[in-house]
CSV table of C-alpha atoms in Angstrom, one decimal:
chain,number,residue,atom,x,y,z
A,26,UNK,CA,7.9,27.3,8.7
A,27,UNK,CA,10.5,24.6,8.7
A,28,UNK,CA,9.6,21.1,8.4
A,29,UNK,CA,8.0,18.6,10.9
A,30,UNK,CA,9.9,16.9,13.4
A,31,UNK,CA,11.0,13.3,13.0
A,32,UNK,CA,9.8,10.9,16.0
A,33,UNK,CA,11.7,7.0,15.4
A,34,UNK,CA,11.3,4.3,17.7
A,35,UNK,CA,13.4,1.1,17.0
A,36,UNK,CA,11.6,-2.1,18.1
A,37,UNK,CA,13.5,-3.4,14.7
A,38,UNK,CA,17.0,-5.1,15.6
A,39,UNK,CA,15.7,-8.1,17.7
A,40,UNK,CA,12.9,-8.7,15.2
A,41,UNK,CA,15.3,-9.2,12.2
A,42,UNK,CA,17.5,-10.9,14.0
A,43,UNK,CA,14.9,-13.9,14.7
A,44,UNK,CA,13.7,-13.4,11.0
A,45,UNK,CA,17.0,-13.7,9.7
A,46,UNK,CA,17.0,-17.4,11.2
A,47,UNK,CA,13.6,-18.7,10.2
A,48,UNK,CA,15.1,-17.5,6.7
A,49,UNK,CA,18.2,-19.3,6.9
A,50,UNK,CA,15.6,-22.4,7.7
A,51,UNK,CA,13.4,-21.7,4.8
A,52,UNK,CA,16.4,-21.8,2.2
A,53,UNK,CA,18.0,-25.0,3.8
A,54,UNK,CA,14.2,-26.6,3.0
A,55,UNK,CA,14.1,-25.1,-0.5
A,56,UNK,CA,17.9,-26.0,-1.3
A,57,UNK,CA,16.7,-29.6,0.3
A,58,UNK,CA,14.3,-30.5,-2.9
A,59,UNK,CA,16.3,-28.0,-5.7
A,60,UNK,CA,13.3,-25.9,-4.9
A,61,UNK,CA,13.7,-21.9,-6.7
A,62,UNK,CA,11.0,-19.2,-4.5
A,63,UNK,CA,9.9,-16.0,-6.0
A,64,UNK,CA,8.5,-13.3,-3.3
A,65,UNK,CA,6.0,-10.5,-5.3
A,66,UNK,CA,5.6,-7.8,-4.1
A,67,UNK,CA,3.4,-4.7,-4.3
A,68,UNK,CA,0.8,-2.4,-3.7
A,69,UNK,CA,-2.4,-3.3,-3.2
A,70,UNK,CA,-4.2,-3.6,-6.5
A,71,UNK,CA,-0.9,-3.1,-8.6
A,72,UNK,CA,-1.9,-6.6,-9.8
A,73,UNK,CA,0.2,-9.3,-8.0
A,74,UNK,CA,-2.7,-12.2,-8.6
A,75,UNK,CA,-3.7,-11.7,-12.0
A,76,UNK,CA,0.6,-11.6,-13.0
A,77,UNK,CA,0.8,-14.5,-11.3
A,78,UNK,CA,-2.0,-16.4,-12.5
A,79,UNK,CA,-0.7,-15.1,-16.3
A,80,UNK,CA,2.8,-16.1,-15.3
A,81,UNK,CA,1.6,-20.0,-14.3
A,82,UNK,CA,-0.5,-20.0,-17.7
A,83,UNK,CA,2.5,-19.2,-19.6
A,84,UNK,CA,4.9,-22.0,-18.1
A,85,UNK,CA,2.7,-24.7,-18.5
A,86,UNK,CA,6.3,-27.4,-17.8
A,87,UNK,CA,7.2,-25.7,-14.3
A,88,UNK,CA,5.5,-27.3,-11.5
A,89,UNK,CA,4.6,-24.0,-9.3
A,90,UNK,CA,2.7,-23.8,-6.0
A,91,UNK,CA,1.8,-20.2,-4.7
A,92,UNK,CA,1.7,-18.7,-0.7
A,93,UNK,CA,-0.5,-16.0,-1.0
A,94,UNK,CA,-0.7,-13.6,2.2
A,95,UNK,CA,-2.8,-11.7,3.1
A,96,UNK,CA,-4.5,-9.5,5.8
A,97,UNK,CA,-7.9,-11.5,6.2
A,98,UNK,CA,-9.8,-13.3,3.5
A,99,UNK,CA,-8.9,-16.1,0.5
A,100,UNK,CA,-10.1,-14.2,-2.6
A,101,UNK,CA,-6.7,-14.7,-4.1
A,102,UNK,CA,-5.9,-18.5,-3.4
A,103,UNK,CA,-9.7,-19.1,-4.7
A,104,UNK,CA,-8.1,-17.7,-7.9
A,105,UNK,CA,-5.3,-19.4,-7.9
A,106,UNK,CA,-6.4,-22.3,-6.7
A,107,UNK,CA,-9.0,-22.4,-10.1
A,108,UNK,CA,-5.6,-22.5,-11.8
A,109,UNK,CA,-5.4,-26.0,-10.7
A,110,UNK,CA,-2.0,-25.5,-8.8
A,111,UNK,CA,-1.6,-25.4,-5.6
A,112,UNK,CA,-1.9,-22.5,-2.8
A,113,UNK,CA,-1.4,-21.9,0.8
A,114,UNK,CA,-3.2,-18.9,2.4
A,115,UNK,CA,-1.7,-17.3,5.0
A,116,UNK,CA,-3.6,-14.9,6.8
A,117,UNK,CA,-1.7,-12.3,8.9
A,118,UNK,CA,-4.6,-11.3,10.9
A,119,UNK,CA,-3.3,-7.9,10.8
A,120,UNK,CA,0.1,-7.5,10.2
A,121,UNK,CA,1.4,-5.8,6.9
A,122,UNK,CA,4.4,-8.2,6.2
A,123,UNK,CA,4.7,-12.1,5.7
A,124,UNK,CA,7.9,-12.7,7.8
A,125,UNK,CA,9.6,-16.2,7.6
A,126,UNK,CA,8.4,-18.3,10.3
A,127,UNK,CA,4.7,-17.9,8.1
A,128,UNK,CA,6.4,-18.6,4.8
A,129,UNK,CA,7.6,-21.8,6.9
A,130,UNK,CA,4.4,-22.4,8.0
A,131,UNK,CA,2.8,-22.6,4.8
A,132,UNK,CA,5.9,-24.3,3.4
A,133,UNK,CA,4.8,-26.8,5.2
A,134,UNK,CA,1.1,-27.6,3.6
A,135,UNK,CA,3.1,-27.6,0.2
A,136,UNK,CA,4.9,-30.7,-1.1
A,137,UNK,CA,7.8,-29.8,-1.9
A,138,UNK,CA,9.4,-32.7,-3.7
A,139,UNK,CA,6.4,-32.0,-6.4
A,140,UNK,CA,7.4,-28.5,-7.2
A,141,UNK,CA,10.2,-26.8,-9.2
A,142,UNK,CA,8.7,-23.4,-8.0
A,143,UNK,CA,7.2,-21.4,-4.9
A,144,UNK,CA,5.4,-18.2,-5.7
A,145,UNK,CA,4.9,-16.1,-3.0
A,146,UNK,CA,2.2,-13.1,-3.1
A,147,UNK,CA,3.5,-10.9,-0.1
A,148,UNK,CA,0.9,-8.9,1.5
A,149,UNK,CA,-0.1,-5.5,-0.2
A,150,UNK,CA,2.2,-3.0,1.2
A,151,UNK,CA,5.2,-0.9,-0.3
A,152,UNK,CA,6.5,-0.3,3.3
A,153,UNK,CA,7.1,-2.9,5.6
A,154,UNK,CA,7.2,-6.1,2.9
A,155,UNK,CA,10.8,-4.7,1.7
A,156,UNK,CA,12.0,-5.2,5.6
A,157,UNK,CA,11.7,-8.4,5.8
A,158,UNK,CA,13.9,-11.6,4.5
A,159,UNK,CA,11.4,-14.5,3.6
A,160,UNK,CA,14.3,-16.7,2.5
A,161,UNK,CA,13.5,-16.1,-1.2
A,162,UNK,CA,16.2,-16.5,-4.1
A,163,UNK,CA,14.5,-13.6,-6.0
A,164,UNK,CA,12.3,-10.8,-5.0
A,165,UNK,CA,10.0,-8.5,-7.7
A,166,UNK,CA,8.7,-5.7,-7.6
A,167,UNK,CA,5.6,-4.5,-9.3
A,168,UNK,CA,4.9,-1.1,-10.1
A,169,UNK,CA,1.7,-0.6,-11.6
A,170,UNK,CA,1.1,2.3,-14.4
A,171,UNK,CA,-2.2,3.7,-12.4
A,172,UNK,CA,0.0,4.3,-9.4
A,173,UNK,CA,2.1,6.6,-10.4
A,174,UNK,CA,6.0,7.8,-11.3
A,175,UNK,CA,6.8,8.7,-8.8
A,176,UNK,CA,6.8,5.8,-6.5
A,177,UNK,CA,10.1,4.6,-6.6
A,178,UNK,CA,11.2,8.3,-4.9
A,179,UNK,CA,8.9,8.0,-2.5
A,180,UNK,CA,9.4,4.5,-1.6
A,181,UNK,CA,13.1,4.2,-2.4
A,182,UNK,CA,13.9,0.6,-0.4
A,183,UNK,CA,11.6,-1.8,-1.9
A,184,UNK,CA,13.2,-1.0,-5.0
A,185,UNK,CA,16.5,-1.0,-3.9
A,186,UNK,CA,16.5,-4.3,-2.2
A,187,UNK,CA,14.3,-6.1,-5.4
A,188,UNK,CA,15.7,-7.9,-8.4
A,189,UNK,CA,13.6,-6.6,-10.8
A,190,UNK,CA,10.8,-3.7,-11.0
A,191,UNK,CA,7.8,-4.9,-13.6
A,192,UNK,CA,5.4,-1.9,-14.3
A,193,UNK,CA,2.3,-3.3,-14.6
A,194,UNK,CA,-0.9,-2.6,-16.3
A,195,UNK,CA,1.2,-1.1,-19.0
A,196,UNK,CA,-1.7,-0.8,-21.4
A,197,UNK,CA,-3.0,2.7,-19.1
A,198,UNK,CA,0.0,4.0,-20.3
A,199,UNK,CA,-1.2,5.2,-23.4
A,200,UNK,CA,-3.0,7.7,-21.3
A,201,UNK,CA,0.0,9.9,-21.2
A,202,UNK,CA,0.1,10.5,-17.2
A,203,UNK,CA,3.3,8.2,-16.3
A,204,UNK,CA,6.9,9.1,-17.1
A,205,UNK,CA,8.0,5.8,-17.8
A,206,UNK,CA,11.6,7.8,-18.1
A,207,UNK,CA,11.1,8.8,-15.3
A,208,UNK,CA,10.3,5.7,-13.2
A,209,UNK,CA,13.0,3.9,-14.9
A,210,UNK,CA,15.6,6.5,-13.7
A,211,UNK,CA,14.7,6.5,-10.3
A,212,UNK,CA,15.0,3.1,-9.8
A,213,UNK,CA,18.7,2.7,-11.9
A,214,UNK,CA,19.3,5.6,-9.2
A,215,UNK,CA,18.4,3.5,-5.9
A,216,UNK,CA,19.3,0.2,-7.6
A,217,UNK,CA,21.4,0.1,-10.8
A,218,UNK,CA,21.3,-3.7,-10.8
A,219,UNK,CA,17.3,-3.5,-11.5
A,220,UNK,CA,16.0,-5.3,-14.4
A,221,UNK,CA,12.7,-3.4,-15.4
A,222,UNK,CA,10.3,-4.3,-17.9
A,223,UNK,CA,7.0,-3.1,-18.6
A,224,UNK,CA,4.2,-5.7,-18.6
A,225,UNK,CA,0.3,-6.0,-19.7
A,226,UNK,CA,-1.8,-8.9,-18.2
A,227,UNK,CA,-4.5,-7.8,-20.6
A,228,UNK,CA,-2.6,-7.1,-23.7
A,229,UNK,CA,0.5,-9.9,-23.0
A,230,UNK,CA,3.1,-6.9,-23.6
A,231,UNK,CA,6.6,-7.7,-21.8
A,232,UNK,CA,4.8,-11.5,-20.8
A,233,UNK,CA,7.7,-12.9,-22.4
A,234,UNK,CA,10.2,-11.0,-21.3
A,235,UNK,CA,9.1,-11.7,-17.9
A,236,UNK,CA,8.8,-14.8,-18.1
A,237,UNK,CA,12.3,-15.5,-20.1
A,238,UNK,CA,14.0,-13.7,-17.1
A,239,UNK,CA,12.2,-15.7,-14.6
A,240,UNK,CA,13.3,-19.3,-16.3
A,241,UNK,CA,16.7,-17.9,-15.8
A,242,UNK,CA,16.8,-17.0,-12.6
A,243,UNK,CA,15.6,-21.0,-11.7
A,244,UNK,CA,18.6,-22.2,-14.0
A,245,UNK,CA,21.1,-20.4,-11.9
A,246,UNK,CA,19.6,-20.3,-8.5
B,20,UNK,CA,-4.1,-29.5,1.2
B,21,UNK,CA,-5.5,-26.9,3.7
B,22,UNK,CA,-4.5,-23.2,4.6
B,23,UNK,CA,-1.0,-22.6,6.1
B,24,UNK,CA,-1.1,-21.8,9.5
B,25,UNK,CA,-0.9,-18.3,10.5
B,26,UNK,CA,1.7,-17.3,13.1
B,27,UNK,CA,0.9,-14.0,15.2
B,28,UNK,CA,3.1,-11.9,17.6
B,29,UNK,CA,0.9,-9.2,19.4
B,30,UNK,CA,3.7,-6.2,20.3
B,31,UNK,CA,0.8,-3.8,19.8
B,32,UNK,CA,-1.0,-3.5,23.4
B,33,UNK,CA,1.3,-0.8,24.7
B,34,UNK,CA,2.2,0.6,21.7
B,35,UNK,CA,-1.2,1.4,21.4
B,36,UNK,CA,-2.2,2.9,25.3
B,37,UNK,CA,1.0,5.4,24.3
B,38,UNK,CA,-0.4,6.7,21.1
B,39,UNK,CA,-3.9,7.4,22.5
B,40,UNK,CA,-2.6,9.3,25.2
B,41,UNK,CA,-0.7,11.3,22.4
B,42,UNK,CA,-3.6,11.5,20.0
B,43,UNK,CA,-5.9,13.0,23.4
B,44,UNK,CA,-3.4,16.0,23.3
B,45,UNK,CA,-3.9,16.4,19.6
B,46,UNK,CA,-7.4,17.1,20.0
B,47,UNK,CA,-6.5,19.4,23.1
B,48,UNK,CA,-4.6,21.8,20.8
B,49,UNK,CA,-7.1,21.6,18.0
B,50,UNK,CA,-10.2,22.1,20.3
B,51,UNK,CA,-8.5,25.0,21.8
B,52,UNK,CA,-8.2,27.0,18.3
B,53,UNK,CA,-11.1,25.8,16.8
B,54,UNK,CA,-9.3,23.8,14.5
B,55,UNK,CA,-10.6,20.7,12.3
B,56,UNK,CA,-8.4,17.6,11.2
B,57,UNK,CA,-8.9,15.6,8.4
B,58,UNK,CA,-6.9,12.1,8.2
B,59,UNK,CA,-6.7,10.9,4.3
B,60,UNK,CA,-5.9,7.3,3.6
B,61,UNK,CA,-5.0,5.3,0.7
B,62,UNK,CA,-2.8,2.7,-1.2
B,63,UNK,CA,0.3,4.5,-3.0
B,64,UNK,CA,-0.6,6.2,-6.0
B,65,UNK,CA,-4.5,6.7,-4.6
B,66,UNK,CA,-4.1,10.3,-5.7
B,67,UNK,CA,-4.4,11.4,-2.1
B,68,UNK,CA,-2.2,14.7,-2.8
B,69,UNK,CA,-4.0,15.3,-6.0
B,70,UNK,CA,-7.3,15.0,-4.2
B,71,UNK,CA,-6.1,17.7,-1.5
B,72,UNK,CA,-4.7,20.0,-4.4
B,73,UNK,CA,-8.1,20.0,-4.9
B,74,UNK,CA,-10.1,20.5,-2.2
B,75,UNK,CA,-7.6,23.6,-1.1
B,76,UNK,CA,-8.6,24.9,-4.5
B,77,UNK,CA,-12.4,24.6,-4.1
B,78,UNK,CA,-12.1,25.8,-0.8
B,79,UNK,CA,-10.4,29.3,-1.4
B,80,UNK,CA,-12.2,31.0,1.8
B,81,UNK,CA,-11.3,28.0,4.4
B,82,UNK,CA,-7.7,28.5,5.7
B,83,UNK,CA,-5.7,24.9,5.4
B,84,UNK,CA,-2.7,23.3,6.2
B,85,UNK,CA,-1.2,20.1,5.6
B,86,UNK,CA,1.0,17.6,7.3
B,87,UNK,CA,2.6,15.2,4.3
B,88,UNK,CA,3.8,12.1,6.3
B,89,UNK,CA,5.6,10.1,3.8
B,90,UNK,CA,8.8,7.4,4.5
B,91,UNK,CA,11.4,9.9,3.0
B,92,UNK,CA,11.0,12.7,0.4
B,93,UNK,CA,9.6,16.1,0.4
B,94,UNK,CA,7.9,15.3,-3.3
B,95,UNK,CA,4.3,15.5,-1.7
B,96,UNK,CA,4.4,18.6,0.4
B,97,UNK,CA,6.6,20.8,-2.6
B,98,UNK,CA,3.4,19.9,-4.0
B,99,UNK,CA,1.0,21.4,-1.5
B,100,UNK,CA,3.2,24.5,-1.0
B,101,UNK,CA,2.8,25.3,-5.0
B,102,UNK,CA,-0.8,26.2,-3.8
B,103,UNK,CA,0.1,28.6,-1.4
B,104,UNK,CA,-0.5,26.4,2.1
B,105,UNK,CA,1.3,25.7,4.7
B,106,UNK,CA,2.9,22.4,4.8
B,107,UNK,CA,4.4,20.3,7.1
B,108,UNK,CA,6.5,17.2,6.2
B,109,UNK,CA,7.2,14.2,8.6
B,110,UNK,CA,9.5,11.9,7.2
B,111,UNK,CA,9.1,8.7,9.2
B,112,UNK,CA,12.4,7.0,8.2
B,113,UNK,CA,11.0,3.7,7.5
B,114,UNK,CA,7.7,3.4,9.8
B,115,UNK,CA,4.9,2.3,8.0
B,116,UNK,CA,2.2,5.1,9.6
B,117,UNK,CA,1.8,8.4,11.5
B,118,UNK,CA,1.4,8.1,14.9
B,119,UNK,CA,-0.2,11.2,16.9
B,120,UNK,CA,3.3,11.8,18.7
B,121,UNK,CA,4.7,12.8,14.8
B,122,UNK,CA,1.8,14.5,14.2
B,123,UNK,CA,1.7,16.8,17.5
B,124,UNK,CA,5.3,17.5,16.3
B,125,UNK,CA,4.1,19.1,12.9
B,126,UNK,CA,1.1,20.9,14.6
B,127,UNK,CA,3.9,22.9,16.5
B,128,UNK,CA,5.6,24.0,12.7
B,129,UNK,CA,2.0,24.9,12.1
B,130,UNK,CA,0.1,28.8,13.6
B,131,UNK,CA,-3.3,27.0,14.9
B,132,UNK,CA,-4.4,30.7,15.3
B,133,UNK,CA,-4.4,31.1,11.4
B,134,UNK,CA,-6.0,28.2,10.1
B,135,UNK,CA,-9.5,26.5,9.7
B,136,UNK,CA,-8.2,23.1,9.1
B,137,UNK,CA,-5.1,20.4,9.2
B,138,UNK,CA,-5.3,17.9,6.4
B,139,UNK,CA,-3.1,14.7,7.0
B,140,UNK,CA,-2.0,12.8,4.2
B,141,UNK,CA,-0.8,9.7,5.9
B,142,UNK,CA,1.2,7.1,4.9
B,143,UNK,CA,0.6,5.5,1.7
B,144,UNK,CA,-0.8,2.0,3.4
B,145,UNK,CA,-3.8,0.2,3.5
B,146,UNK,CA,-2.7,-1.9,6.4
B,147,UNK,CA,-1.1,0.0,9.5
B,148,UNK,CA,-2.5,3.9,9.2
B,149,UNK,CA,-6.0,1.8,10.2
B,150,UNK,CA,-4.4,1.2,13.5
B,151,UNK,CA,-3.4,4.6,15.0
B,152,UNK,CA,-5.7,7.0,15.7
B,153,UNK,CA,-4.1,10.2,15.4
B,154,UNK,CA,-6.4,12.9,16.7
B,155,UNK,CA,-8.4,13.3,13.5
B,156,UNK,CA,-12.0,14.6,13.8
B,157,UNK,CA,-12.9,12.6,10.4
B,158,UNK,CA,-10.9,10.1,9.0
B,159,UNK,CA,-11.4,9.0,5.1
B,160,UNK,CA,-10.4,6.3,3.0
B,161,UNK,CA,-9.1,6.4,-0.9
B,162,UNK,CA,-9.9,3.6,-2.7
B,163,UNK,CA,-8.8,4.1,-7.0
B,164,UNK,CA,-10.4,1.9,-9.4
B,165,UNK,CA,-7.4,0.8,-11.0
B,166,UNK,CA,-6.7,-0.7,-7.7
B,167,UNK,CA,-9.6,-2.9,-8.0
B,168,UNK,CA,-13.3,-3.3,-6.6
B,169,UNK,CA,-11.9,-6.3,-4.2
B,170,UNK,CA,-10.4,-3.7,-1.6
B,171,UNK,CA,-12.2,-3.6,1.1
B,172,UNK,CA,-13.0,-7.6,1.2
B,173,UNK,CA,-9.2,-7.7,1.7
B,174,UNK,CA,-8.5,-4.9,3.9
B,175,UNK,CA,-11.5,-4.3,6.2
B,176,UNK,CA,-10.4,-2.8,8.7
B,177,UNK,CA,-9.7,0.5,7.3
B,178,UNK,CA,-13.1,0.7,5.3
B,179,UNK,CA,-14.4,-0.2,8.8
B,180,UNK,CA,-12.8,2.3,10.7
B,181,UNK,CA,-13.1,5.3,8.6
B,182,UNK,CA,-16.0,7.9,8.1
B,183,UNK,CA,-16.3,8.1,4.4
B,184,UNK,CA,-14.5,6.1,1.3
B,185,UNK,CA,-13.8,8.0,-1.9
B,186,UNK,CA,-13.6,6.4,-4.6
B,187,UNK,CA,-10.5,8.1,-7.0
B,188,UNK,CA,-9.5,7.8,-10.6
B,189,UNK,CA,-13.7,7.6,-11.2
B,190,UNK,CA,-12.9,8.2,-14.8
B,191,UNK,CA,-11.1,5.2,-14.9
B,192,UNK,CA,-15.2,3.4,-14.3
B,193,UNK,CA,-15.6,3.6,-18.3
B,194,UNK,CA,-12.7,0.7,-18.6
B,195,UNK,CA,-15.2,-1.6,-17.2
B,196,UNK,CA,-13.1,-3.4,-14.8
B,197,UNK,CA,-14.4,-2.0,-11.5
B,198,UNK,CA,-17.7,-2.7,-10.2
B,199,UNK,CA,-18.6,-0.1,-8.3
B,200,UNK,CA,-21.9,-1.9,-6.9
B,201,UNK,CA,-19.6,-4.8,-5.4
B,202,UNK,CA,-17.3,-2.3,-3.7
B,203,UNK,CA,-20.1,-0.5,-2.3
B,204,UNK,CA,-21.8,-3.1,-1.2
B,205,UNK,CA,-18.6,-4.6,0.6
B,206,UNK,CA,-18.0,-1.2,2.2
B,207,UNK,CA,-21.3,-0.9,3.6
B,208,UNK,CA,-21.2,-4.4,5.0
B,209,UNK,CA,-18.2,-3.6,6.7
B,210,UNK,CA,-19.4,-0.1,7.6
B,211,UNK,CA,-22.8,0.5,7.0
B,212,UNK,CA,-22.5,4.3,8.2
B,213,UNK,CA,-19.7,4.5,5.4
B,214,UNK,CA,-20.4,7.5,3.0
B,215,UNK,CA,-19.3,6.6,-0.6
B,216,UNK,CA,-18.6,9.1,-3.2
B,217,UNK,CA,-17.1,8.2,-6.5
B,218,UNK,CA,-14.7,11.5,-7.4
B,219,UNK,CA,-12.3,12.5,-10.6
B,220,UNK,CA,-9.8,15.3,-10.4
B,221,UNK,CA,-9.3,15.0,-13.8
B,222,UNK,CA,-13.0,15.4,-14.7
B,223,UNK,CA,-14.3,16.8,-11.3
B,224,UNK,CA,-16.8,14.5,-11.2
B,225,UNK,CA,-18.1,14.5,-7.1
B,226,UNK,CA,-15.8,16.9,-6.2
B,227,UNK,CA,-18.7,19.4,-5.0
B,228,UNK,CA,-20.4,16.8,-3.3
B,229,UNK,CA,-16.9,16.1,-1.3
B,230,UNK,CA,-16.6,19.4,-0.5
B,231,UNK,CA,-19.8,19.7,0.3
B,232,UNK,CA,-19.3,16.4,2.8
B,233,UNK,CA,-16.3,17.6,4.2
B,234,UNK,CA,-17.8,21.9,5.0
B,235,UNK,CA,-20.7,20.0,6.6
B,236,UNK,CA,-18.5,17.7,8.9
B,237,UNK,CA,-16.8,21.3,9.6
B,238,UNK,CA,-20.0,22.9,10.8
B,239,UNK,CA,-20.9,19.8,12.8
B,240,UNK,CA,-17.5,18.9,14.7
């Protein structure tokens, strides 16, 4: 038995084409007001919110705002939003990306001139998130422990087209079931440019690392 | 401040007529050889191929195959042939989902004449493998607990649209971050038909009552 046949359909090239310009839009805006935006991205549950939330607690000086998409619902801009900084929710309604034109969107609600920094908390989704150009200086990619080694394989472009890799929940991996070797090989081999750093929201391991690399990233944007 | 606004493109009516035209012809073929198909569901890292390493071994006198859709890699269905089963792989190149076109392609790698049932492992996706119906008799959903207990608030519609939700990594209950009562309840607001069974593969806890779920779905189709 050989393997299954491979059925593509390209609907892509006019799609990005139109994204690419909204980008180009949302990075004059940003560049307008010295703005620097983050996109996260992630499976669902690989903990996008609570890193966030952790990530605002620890930079106490940055002014940050967060865009959180997702499908349906505001669970996570309630928690942000108890964080006392501002959020936008942007719900998709369906689709499994944020594209541009919403990041516009939402950049709109946002005052910008009040903000060093723009979080955004893409929609849960190792697939079709990584396709898309939301006019971001840096993307990230988290990994999280429970998940799995061998997700960078088996999901090679999200990790090839992200700055960095965090593997979250590091704490579970004590429990011996992730190669953390492993991971960190397979994403050198898709994107040797990847900074990776293992992080705990409950235990604060790799916190600072994180959040060292992310202050430098906003000095040199 | 209020919500960003939320920009939608509907592509999806056509799409849509086309796949359940292909998914009709699944059922065809199956119906004609007796044959009954299982579509599994779940984030990345879910432990949807561990959970069908599983079942195949509980089930040593029901004849299986599996169709391993994944974006690119063979990692999942090297797995499955370890355990002696057919497998099919359908690599989608980039789509975020099996549509029934790909997976009449791997029913033709496949002797319907030998087997008792197909098992899909779709995508790794919360979002998009709700969408297409493939030709499935049952579909089921994999929710792991160090995903989280918010799950199906944020991503109804596949708790909605399939027939059971499993609830993976059980052994993962004793960290005391998943409530399982708030999950349930949210799945059977969504889906009040909605089996839920909390499973381990590393402890086996549930397994025989999935089994026993999935032979009686068998007799039944």
């Amino acid at each position: 038995m050989g393997d299954g046949e491979i059925t593509l359909i390209d609907i892509r090239e006019s799609v990005f084409a139109e994204n690419d310009g909204q980008a180009a839009i949302v990075r004059d805006r940003l560049a307008d007001h010295g703005v620097f935006m983050l996109n996260v991205l992630a499976s669902p549950g690989a903990g996008k919110t609570t890193l966030i939330i952790e990530t605002i607690r620890r930079l106490p000086d940055v002014r940050i705002a967060v865009i959180e998409g997702d499908i349906t619902s505001q669970i996570d801009a309630e928690r942000i939003a108890a964080q006392g900084v501002p959020a936008a929710q942007v719900n998709t309604g369906g689709l499994c990306h944020l594209d541009a034109s919403m990041v516009l969107a939402a950049l709109r609600s946002l005052d910008l001139g009040a903000l060093d920094v723009v979080i955004v908390e893409n929609i849960g989704n190792l697939v079709c998130t990584a396709d898309f150009d939301i006019g971001a200086a840096v993307t990230v990619v988290l990994l999280s422990v429970p998940e799995g080694d061998d997700k960078p394989a088996k999901y090679p472009l999200i990790f090839e087209t992200s700055d960095a890799c965090l593997v979250t929940k590091a704490d579970y991996l004590a429990a011996g079931r992730f190669d953390l070797a492993r991971a960190t090989r397979d994403v050198l081999a898709i994107n040797p440019g990847s900074a990776i750093i293992p992080v705990s929201s409950e235990t604060g391991e790799g916190m600072e690392a994180w959040t060292s690399m992310l202050k430098q990233w906003m000095k040199v944007q």
